[in-house]
mmCIF file of C-alpha atoms in Angstrom:
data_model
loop_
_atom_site.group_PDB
_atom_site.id
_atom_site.type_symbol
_atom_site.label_atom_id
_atom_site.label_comp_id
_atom_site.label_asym_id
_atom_site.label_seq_id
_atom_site.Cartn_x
_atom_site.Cartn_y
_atom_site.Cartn_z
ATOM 1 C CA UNK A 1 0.000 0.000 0.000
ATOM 2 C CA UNK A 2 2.891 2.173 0.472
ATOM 3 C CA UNK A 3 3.370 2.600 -3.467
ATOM 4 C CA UNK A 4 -0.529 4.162 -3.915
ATOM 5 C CA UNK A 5 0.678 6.823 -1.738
ATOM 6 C CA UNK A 6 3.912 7.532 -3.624
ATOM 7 C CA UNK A 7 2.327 7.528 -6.729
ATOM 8 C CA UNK A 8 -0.332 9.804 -5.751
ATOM 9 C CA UNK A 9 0.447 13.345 -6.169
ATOM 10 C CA UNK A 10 0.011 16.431 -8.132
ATOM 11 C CA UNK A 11 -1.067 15.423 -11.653
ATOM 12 C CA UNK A 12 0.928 16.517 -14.081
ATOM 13 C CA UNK A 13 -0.784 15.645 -17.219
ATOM 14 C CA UNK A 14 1.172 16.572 -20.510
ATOM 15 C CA UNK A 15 -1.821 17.492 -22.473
ATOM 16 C CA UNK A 16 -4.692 19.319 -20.988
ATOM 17 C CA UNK A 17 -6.815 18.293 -23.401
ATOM 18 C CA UNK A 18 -6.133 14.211 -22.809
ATOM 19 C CA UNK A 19 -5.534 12.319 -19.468
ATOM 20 C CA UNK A 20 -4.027 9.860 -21.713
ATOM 21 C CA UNK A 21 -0.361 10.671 -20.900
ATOM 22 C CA UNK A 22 -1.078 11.236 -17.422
ATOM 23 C CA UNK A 23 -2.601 7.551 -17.371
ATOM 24 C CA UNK A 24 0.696 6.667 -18.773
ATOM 25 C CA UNK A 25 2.804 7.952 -16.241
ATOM 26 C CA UNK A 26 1.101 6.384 -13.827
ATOM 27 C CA UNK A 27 0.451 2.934 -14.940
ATOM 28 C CA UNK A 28 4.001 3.042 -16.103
ATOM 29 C CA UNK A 29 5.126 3.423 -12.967
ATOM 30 C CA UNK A 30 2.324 1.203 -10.771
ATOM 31 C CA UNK A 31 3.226 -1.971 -13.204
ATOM 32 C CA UNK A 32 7.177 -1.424 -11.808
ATOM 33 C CA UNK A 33 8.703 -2.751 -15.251
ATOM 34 C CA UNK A 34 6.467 -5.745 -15.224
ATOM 35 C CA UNK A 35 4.860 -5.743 -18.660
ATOM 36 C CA UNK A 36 2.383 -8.328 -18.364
ATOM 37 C CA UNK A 37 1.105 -5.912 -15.185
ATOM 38 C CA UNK A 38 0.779 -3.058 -17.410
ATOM 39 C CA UNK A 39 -0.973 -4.909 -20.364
ATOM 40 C CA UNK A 40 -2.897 -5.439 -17.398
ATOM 41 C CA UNK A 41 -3.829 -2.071 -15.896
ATOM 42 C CA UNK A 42 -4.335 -0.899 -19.083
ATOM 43 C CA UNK A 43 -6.653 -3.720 -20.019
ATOM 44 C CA UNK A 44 -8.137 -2.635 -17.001
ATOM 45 C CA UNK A 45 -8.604 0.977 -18.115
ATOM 46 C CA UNK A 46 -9.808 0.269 -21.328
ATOM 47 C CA UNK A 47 -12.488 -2.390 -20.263
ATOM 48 C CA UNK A 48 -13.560 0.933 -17.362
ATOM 49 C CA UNK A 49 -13.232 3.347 -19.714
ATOM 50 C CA UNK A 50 -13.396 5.378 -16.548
ATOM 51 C CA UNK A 51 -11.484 9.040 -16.634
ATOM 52 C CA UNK A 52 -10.433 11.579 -14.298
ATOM 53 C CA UNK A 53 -13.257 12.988 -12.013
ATOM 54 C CA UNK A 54 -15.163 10.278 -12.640
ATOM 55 C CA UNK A 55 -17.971 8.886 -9.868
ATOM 56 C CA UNK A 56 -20.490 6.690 -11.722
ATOM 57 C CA UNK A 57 -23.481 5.547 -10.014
ATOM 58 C CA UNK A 58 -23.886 1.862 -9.722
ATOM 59 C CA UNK A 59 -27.861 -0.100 -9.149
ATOM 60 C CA UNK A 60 -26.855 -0.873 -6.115
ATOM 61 C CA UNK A 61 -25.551 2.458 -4.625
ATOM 62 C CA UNK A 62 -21.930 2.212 -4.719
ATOM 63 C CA UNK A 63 -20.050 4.227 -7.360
ATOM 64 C CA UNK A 64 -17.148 3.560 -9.918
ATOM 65 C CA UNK A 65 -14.342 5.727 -9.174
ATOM 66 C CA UNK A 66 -11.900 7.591 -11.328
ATOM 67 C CA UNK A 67 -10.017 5.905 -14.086
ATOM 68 C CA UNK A 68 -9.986 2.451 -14.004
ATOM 69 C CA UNK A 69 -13.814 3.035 -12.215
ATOM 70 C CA UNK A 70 -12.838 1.699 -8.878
ATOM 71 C CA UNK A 71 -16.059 0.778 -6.823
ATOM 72 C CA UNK A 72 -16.587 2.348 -3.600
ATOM 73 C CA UNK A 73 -16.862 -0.756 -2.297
ATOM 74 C CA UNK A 74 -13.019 -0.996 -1.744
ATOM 75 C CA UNK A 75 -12.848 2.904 -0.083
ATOM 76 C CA UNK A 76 -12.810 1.112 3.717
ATOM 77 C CA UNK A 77 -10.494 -1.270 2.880
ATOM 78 C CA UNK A 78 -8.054 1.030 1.382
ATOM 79 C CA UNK A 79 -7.972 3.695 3.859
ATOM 80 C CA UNK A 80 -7.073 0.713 6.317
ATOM 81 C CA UNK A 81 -4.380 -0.190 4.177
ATOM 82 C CA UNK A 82 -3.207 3.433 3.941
ATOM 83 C CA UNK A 83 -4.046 4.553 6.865
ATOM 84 C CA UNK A 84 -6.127 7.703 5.943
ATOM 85 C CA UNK A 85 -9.530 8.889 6.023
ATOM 86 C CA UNK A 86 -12.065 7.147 3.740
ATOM 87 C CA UNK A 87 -13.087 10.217 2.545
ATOM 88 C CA UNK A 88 -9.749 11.783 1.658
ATOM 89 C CA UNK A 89 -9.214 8.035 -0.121
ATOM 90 C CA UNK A 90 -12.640 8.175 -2.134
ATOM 91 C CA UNK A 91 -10.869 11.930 -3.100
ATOM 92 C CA UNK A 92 -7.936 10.467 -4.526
ATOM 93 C CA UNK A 93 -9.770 7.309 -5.994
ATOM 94 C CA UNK A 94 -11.834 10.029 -8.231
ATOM 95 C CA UNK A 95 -9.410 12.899 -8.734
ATOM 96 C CA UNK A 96 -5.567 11.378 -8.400
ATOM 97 C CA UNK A 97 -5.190 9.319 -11.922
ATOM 98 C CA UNK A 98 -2.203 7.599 -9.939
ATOM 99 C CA UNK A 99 -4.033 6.939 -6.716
ATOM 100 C CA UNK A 100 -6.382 5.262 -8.979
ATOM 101 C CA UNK A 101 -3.905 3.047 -10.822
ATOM 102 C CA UNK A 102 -2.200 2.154 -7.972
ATOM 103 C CA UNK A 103 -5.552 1.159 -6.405
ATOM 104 C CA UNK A 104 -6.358 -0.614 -9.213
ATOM 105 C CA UNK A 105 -3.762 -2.344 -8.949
ATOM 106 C CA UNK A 106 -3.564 -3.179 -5.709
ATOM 107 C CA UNK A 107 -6.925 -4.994 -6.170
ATOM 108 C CA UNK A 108 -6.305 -6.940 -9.277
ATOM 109 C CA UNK A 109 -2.704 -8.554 -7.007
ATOM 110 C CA UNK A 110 -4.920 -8.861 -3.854
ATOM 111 C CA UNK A 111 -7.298 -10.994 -6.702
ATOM 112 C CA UNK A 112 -4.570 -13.092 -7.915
ATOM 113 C CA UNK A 113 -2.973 -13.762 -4.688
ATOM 114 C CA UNK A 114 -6.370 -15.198 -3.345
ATOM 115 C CA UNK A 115 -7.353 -16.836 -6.197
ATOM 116 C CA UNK A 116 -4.260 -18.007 -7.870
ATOM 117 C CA UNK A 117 -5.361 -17.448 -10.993
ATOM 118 C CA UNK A 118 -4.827 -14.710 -13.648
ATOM 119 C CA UNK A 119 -8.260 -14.554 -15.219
ATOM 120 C CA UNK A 120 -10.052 -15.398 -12.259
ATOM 121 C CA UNK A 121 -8.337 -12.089 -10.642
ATOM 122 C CA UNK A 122 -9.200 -9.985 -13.803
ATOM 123 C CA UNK A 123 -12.502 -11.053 -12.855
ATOM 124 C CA UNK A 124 -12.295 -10.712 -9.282
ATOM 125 C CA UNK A 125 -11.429 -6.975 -10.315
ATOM 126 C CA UNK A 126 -15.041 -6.394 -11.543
ATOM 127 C CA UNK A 127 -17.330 -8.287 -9.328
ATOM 128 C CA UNK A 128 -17.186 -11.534 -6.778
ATOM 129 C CA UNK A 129 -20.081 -13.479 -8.900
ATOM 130 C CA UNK A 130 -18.709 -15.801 -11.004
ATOM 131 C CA UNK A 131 -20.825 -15.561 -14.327
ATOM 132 C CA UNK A 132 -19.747 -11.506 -14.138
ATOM 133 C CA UNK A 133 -16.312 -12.565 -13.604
ATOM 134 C CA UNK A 134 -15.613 -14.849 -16.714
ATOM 135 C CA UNK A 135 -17.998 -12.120 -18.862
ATOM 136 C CA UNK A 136 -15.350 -9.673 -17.517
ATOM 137 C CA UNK A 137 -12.424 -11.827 -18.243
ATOM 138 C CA UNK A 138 -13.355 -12.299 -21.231
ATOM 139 C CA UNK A 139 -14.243 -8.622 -22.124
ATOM 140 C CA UNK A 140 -10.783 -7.158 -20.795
ATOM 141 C CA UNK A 141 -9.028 -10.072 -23.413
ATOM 142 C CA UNK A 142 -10.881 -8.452 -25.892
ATOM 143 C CA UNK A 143 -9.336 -5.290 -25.223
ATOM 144 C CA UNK A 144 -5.926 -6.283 -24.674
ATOM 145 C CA UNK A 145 -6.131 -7.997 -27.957
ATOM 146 C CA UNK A 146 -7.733 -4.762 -29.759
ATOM 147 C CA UNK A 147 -4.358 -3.190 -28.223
ATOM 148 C CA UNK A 148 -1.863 -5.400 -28.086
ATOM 149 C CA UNK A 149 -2.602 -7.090 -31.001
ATOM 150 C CA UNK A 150 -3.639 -11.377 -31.654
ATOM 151 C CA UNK A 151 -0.410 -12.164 -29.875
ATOM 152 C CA UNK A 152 -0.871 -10.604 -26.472
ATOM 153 C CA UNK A 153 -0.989 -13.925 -25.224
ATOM 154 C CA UNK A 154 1.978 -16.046 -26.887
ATOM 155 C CA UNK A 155 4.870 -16.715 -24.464
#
């Protein structure tokens, strides 16, 4: 948890206009060189389609947060982890694109540490019921194919 709040700070996006190369910077630096983790935040990102600012009402009364659209289910948790008020956390979820990343990603290892599993953490990402979980899976492959091209997944 240390690394969401080193990443957080000031944004410092390159182009007003696009939080693109903000999004960069930080998932650059959350994935720490690993390049299957950063095919994986930004799998992540473009399955969310989430964006700075963002707080999307969900059915059931929680809300997707920020970039990668992190629910506000996991605000308790991660001001536990960090040690901060939820509310300054739910803050930085919507408004700090590296906050958000680092959450993000956070979640998605917590997911694959429990579960073992690559896929079945992609899916624990998005929701703890099983049929949404392969459904997400299998939309965030889509999208790292669409980006990364047929061969995302060869060795």
């Amino acid at each position: 948890m240390a690394l969401l709040l080193h990443l957080s700070g000031p944004a410092q996006a390159e182009d007003v206009n696009s939080p693109e190369p903000e999004l960069r910077r930080c998932i650059t630096a959350a994935s720490q060189g690993r390049p299957w983790l950063e095919r994986t935040l930004w799998g992540l990102r473009d399955q969310e389609g989430g964006w700075i600012g963002a707080e999307v009402p969900n059915s059931d009364g929680s809300h997707d947060l920020g970039p990668l659209q992190v629910n506000s289910w996991w605000v308790e948790k991660l001001a536990a982890a960090t040690a901060r008020p939820a509310r300054q956390v739910r803050w930085w979820l919507i408004h700090d694109a590296c906050f958000n990343v680092a959450a993000a990603r956070w979640i998605f290892l917590s997911g694959l540490r429990a579960t073992g599993d690559y896929w079945k953490a992609v899916g624990v990402y998005h929701s703890p019921t099983p049929w949404r979980q392969r459904w997400y899976a299998d939309a965030v492959a889509g999208k790292l194919r669409r980006r990364y091209g047929k061969d995302v997944f060869a060795q």
